[in-house]
Tab-separated table of C-alpha atoms and ligand atoms in Angstrom:
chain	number	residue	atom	x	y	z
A	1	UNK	CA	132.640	96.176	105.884
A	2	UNK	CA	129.900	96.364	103.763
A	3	UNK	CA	129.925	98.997	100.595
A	4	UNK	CA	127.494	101.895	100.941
A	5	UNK	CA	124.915	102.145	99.014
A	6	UNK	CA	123.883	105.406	96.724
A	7	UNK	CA	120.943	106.475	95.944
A	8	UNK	CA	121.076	108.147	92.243
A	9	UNK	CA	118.776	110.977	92.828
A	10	UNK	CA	117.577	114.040	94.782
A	11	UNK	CA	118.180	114.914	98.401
A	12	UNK	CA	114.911	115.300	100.166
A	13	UNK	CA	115.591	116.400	103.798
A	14	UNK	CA	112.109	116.267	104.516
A	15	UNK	CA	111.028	113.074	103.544
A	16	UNK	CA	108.612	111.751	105.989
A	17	UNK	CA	110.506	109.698	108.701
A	18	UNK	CA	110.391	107.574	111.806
A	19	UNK	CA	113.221	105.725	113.200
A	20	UNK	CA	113.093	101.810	113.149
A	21	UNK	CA	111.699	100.862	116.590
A	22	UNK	CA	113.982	98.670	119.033
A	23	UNK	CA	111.613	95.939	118.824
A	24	UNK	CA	111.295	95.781	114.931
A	25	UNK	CA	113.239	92.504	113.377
A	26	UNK	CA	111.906	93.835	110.110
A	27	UNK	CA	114.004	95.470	107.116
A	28	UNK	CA	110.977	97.439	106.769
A	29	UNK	CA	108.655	98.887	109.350
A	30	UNK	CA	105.351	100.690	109.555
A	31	UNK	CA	104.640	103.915	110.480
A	32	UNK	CA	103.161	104.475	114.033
A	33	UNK	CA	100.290	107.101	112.019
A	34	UNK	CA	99.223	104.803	110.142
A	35	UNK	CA	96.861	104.914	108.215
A	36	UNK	CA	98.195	107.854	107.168
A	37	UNK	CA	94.240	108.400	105.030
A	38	UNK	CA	91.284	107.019	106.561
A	39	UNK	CA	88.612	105.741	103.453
A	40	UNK	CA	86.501	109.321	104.086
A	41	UNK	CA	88.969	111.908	103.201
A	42	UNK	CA	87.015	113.277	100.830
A	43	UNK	CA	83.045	114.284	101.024
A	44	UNK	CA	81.813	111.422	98.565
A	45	UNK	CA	84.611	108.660	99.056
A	46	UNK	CA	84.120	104.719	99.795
A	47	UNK	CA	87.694	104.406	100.411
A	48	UNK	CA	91.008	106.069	99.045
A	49	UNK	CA	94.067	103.788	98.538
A	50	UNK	CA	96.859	102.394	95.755
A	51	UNK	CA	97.932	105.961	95.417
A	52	UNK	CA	101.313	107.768	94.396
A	53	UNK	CA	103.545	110.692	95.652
A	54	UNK	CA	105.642	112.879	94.650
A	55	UNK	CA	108.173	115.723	96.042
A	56	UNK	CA	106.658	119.074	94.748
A	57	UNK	CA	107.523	122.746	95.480
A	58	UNK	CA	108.092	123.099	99.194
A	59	UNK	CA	106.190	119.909	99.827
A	60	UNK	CA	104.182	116.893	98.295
A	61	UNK	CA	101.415	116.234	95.751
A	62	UNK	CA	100.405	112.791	94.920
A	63	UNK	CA	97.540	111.439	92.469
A	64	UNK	CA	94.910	109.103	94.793
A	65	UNK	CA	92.690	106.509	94.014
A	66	UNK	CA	89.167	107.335	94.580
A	67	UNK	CA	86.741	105.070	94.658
A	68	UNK	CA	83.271	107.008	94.965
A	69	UNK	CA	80.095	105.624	96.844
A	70	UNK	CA	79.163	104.802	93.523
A	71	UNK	CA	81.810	102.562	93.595
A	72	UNK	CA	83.287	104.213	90.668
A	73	UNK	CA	86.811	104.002	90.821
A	74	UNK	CA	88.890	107.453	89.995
A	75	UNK	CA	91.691	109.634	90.582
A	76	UNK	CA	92.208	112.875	92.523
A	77	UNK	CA	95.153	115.152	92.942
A	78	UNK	CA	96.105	115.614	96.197
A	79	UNK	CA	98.334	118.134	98.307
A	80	UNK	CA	100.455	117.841	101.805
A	81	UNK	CA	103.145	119.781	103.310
A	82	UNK	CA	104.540	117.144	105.058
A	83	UNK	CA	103.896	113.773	103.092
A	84	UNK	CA	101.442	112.190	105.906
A	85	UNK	CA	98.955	115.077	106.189
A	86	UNK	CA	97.138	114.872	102.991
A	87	UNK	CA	94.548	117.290	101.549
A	88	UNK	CA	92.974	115.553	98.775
A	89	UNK	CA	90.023	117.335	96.347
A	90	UNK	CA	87.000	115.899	96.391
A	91	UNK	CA	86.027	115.987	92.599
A	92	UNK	CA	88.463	114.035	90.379
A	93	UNK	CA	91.155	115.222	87.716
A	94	UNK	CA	89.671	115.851	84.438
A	95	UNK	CA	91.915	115.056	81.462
A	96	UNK	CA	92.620	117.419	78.445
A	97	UNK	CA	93.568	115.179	75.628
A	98	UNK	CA	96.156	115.514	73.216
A	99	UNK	CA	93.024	114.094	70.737
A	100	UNK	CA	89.498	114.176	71.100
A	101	UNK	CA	89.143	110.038	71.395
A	102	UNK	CA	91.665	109.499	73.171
A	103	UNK	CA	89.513	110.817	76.169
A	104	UNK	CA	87.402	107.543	76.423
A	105	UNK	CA	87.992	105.952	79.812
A	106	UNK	CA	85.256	103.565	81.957
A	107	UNK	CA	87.378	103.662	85.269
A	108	UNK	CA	90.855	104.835	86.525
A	109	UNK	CA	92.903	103.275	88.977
A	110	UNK	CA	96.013	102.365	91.251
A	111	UNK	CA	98.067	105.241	89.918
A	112	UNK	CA	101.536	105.928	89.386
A	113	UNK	CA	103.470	108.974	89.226
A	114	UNK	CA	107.505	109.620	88.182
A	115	UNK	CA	109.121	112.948	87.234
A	116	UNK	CA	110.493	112.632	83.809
A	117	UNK	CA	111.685	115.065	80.933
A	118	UNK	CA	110.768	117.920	83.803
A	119	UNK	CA	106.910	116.604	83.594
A	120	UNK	CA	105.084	114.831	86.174
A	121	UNK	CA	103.797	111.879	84.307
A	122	UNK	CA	100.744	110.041	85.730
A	123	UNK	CA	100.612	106.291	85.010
A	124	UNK	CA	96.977	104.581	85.855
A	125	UNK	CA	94.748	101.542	85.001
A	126	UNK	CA	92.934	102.635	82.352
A	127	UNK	CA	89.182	101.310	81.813
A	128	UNK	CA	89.360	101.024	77.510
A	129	UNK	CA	87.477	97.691	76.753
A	130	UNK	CA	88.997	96.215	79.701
A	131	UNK	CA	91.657	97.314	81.818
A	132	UNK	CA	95.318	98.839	79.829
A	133	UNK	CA	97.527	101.144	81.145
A	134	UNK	CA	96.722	104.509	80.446
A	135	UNK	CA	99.255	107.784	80.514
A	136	UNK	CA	99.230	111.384	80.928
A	137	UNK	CA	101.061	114.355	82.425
A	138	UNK	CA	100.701	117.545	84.332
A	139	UNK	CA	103.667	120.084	84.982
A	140	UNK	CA	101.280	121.921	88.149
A	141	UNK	CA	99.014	118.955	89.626
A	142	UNK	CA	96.129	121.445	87.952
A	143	UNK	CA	96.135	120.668	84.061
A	144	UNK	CA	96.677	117.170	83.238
A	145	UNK	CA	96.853	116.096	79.432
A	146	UNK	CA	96.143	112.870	78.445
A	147	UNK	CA	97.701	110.644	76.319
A	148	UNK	CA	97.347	107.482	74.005
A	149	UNK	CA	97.286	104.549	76.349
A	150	UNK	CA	100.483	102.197	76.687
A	151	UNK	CA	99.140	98.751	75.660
A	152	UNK	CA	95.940	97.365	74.364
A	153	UNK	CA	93.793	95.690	76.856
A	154	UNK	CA	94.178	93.609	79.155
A	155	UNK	CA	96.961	94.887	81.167
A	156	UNK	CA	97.684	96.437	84.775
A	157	UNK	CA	100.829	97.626	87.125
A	158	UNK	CA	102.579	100.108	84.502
A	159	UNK	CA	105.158	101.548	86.083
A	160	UNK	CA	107.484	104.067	84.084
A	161	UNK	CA	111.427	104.319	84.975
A	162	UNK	CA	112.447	107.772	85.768
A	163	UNK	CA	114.648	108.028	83.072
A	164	UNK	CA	115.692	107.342	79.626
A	165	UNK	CA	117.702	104.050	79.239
A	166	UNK	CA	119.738	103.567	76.035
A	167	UNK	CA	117.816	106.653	74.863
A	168	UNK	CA	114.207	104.944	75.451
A	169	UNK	CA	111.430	105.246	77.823
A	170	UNK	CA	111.102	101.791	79.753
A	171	UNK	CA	107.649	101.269	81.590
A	172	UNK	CA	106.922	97.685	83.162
A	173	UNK	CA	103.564	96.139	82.882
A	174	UNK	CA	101.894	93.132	83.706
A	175	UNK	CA	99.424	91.875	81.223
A	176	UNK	CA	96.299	90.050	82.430
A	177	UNK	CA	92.630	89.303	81.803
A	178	UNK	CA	89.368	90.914	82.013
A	179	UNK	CA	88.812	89.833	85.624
A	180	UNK	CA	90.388	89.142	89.362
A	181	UNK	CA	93.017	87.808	86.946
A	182	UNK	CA	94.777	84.671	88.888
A	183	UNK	CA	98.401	84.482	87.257
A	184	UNK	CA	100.516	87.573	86.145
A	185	UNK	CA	104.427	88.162	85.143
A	186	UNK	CA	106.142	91.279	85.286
A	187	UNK	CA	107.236	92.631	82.026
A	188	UNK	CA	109.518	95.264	80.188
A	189	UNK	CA	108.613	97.374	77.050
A	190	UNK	CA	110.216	100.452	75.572
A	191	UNK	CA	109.728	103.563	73.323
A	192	UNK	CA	111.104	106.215	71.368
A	193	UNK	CA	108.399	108.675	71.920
A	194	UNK	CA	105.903	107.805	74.420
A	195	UNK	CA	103.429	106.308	72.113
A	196	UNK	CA	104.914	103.733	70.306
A	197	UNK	CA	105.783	100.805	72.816
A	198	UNK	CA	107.639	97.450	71.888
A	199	UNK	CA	110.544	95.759	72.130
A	200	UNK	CA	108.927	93.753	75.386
A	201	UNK	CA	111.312	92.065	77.360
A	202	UNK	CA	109.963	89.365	80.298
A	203	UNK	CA	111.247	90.473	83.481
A	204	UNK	CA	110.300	87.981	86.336
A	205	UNK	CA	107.435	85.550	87.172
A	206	UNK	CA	105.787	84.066	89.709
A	207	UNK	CA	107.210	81.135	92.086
A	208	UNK	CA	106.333	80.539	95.257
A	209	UNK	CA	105.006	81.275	98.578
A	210	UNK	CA	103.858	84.616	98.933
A	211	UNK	CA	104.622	85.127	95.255
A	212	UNK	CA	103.067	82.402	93.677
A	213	UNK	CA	100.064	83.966	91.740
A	214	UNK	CA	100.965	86.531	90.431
A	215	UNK	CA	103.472	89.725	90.252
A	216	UNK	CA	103.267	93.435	89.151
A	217	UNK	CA	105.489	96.506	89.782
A	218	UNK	CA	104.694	99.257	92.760
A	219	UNK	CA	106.751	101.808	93.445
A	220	UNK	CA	108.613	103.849	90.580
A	221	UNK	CA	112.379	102.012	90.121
A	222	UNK	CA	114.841	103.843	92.251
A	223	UNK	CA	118.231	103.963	90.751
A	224	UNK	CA	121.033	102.587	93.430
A	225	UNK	CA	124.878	102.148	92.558
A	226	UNK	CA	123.357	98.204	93.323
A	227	UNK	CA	120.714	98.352	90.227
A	228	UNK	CA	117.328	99.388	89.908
A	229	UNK	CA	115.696	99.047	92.935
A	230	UNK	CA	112.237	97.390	92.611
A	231	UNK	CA	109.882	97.032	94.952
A	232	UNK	CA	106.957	95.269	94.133
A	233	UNK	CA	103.697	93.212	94.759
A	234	UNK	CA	103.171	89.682	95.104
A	235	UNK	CA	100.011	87.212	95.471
A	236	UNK	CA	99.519	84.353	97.131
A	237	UNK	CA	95.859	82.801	96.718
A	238	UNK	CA	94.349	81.302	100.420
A	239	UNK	CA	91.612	79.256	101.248
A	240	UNK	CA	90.108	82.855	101.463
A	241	UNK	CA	91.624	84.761	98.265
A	242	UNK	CA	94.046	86.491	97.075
A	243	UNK	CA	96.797	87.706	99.681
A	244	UNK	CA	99.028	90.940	98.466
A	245	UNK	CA	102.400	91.297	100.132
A	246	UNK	CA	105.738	93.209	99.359
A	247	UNK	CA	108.606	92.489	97.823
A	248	UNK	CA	111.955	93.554	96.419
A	249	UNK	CA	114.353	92.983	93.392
A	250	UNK	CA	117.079	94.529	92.268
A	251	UNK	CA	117.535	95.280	88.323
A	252	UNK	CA	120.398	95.945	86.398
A	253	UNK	CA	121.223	99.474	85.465
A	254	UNK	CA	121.507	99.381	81.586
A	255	UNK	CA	119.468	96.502	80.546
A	256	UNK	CA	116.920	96.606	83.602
A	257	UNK	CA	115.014	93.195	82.412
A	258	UNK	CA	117.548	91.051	83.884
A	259	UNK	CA	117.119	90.381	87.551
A	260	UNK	CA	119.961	90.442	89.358
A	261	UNK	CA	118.682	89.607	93.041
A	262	UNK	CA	114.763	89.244	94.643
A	263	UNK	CA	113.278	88.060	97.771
A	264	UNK	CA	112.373	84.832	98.379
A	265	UNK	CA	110.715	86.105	101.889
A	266	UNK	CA	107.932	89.220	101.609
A	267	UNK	CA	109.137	92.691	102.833
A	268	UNK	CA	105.791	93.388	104.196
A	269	UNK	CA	102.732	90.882	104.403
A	270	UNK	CA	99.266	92.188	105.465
A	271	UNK	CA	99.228	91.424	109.439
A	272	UNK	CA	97.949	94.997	110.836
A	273	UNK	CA	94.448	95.376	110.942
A	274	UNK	CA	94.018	98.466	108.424
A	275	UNK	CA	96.013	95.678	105.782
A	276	UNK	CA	93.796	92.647	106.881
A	277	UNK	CA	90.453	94.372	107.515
A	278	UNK	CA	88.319	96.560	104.503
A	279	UNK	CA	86.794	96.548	101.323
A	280	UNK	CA	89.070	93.892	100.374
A	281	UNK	CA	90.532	92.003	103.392
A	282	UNK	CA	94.776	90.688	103.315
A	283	UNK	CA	95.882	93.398	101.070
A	284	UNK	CA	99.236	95.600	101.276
A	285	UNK	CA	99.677	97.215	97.856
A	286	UNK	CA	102.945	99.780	97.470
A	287	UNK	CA	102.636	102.329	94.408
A	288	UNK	CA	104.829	104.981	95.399
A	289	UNK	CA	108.196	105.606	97.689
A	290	UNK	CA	109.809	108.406	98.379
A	291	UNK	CA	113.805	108.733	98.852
A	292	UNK	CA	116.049	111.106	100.181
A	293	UNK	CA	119.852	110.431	98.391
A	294	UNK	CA	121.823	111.918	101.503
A	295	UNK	CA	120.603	109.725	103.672
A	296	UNK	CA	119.297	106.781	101.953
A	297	UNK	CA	115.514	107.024	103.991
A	298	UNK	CA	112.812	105.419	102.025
A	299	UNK	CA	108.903	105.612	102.577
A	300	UNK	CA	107.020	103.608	101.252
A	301	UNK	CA	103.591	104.346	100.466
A	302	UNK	CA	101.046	101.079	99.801
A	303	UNK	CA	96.952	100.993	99.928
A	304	UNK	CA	95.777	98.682	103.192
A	305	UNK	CA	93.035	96.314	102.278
A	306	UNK	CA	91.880	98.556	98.891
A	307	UNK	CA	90.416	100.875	101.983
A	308	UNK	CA	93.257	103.423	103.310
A	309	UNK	CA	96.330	104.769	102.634
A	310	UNK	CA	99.503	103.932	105.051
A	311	UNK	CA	103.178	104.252	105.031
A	312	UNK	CA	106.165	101.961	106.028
A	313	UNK	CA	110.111	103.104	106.471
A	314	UNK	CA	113.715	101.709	105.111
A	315	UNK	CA	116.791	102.519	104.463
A	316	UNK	CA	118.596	101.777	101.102
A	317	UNK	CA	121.489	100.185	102.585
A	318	UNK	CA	119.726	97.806	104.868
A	319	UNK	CA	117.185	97.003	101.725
A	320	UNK	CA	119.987	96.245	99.386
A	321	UNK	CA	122.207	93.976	101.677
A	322	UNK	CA	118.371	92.390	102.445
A	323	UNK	CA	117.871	91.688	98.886
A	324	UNK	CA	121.078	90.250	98.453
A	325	UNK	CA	121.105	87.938	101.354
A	326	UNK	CA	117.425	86.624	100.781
A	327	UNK	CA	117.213	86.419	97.101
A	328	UNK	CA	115.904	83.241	95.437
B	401	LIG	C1	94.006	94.269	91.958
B	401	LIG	C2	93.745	95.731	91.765
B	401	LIG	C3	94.208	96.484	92.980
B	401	LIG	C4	93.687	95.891	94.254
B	401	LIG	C5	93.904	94.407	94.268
B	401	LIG	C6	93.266	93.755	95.473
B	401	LIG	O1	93.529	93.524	90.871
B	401	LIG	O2	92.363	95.974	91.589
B	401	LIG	O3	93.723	97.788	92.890
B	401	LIG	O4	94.342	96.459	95.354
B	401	LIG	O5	93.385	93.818	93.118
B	401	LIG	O6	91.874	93.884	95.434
């Protein structure tokens, strides 16, 4: 018999959840509401998507990307009771910053968020030159402070771990270029404080398939008794572009840049029409998931073809013993 699985984290009993349907030879499946967000949720939106959740209070907040008529991109704080029925306000945060220049941003986008230190820290694509990874926090989804960004430019995908490791904050980036940047490895940097980031460890690269372009992190790591669970983007570039599917890899615990296990097949590849059909066509992009410890349920929240917002279902157990029997 296989070993069960923990979860190292909260119980969440009501963690949005549907039941893996008979027909479904997938380790992860969609949700029957999706999408979850349609593009207009807001008065002045193009299209909301790449966003990130979070258990809060009785319910859920989450920080969404916006990206205006305009076609300025953004982000906007956003409430639900239940995780799939989303309020979401139609101006976007503002910032206090912890100093006056630090305020400078062109664009925000594809957010993260991870409670850390009792904080709700807010991870983003930062526009500063070029895209970095910018930072900030908020302890009531209504004052947000910002902070110095990560990395210089060009960078994307930060993703912070929800935790100290060997007393230091660990966030995973993927540097890149100033455009739709065609290659892209997933890597590891830590700090003391915050601010001060180094110590940059490579974590994985591309190879091939539906991973062959490039690589960046989604979802904040979950912590399993089997490693840090990672799920994650990959690209694969078609006679028609880029194509963004999901993936998974396990990390180890204490020194979380070594890869212990990672799918050689996709998770999830876009095939519905809300992932195939939008502002940018073929794209499933996960930045958040959800997790309940008692029971191991995971949701999975990715943007569908940078348009709408959607959810998809697993269960840690199945995911692990996945990981493990596909890896490359
Ligand atoms: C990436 C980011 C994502 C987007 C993806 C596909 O470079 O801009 O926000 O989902 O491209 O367009």
């Amino acid at each position: 018999m296989t070993k069960k699985i923990e979860i190292y984290g909260e119980s969440l009993p009501n963690i949005p959840w549907e039941e893996q349907p008979t027909e479904s030879n997938s380790v992860v499946w969609r949700s029957q509401q999706n999408p979850i967000i349609p593009r207009d949720a807001t008065p002045n939106s193009n299209s909301i998507f790449n966003s990130a959740v979070v258990p809060f209070e009785d319910g859920f907040a989450g920080v969404f990307r916006v990206d205006d008529r305009s076609r300025q991109m953004n982000i906007h704080v956003g409430r639900s009771k239940d995780g799939i029925n989303w309020e979401i306000e139609a101006d976007p945060i503002k910032f206090n910053y912890a100093k006056a220049e630090i305020g400078k941003s062109e664009y925000k986008y594809d957010p993260r968020v991870v409670k850390l230190d009792g904080k709700y820290y807010v991870i983003w694509c930062n526009g500063y030159h070029g895209p970095t990874i910018g930072l900030g926090y908020t302890t009531d989804f209504k004052e947000f402070t910002q902070l110095e960004n990560a990395f210089l430019p060009f960078n994307r995908n930060g993703v912070l771990f929800p935790r100290k490791i060997n007393d230091k904050y660990v966030m995973l980036s993927r540097p890149s270029d100033n455009g739709h940047t065609p290659f892209g490895d997933i890597f590891l940097s830590q700090s003391p404080d915050l601010i001060h980031w180094g110590e940059h460890r490579h974590v994985m690269g591309t190879t091939s398939g539906w991973q062959s372009t490039k690589i960046g992190a989604g979802p904040v790591p979950i912590e399993t008794s089997a490693g840090w669970l990672l799920i994650y983007h990959g690209v694969l570039t078609s006679c028609n572009g880029y194509v963004y599917s999901m993936g998974a890899a396990l990390l180890d615990r204490d020194k979380p840049w070594q890869v212990k296990y990672r799918t050689k097949p996709y998770l999830l590849s876009p095939q519905k029409e809300y992932e195939c059909v939008g502002d940018v066509p073929n794209v499933a992009f996960p930045c958040a998931a959800l997790h309940d410890a008692d029971t191991g349920r995971i949701a999975i929240y990715y943007g569908g073809a940078d348009t709408v917002v959607a959810v998809a279902y697993t269960k840690v157990n199945q995911l692990v013993n996945f990981i493990k029997h596909n890896s490359l």
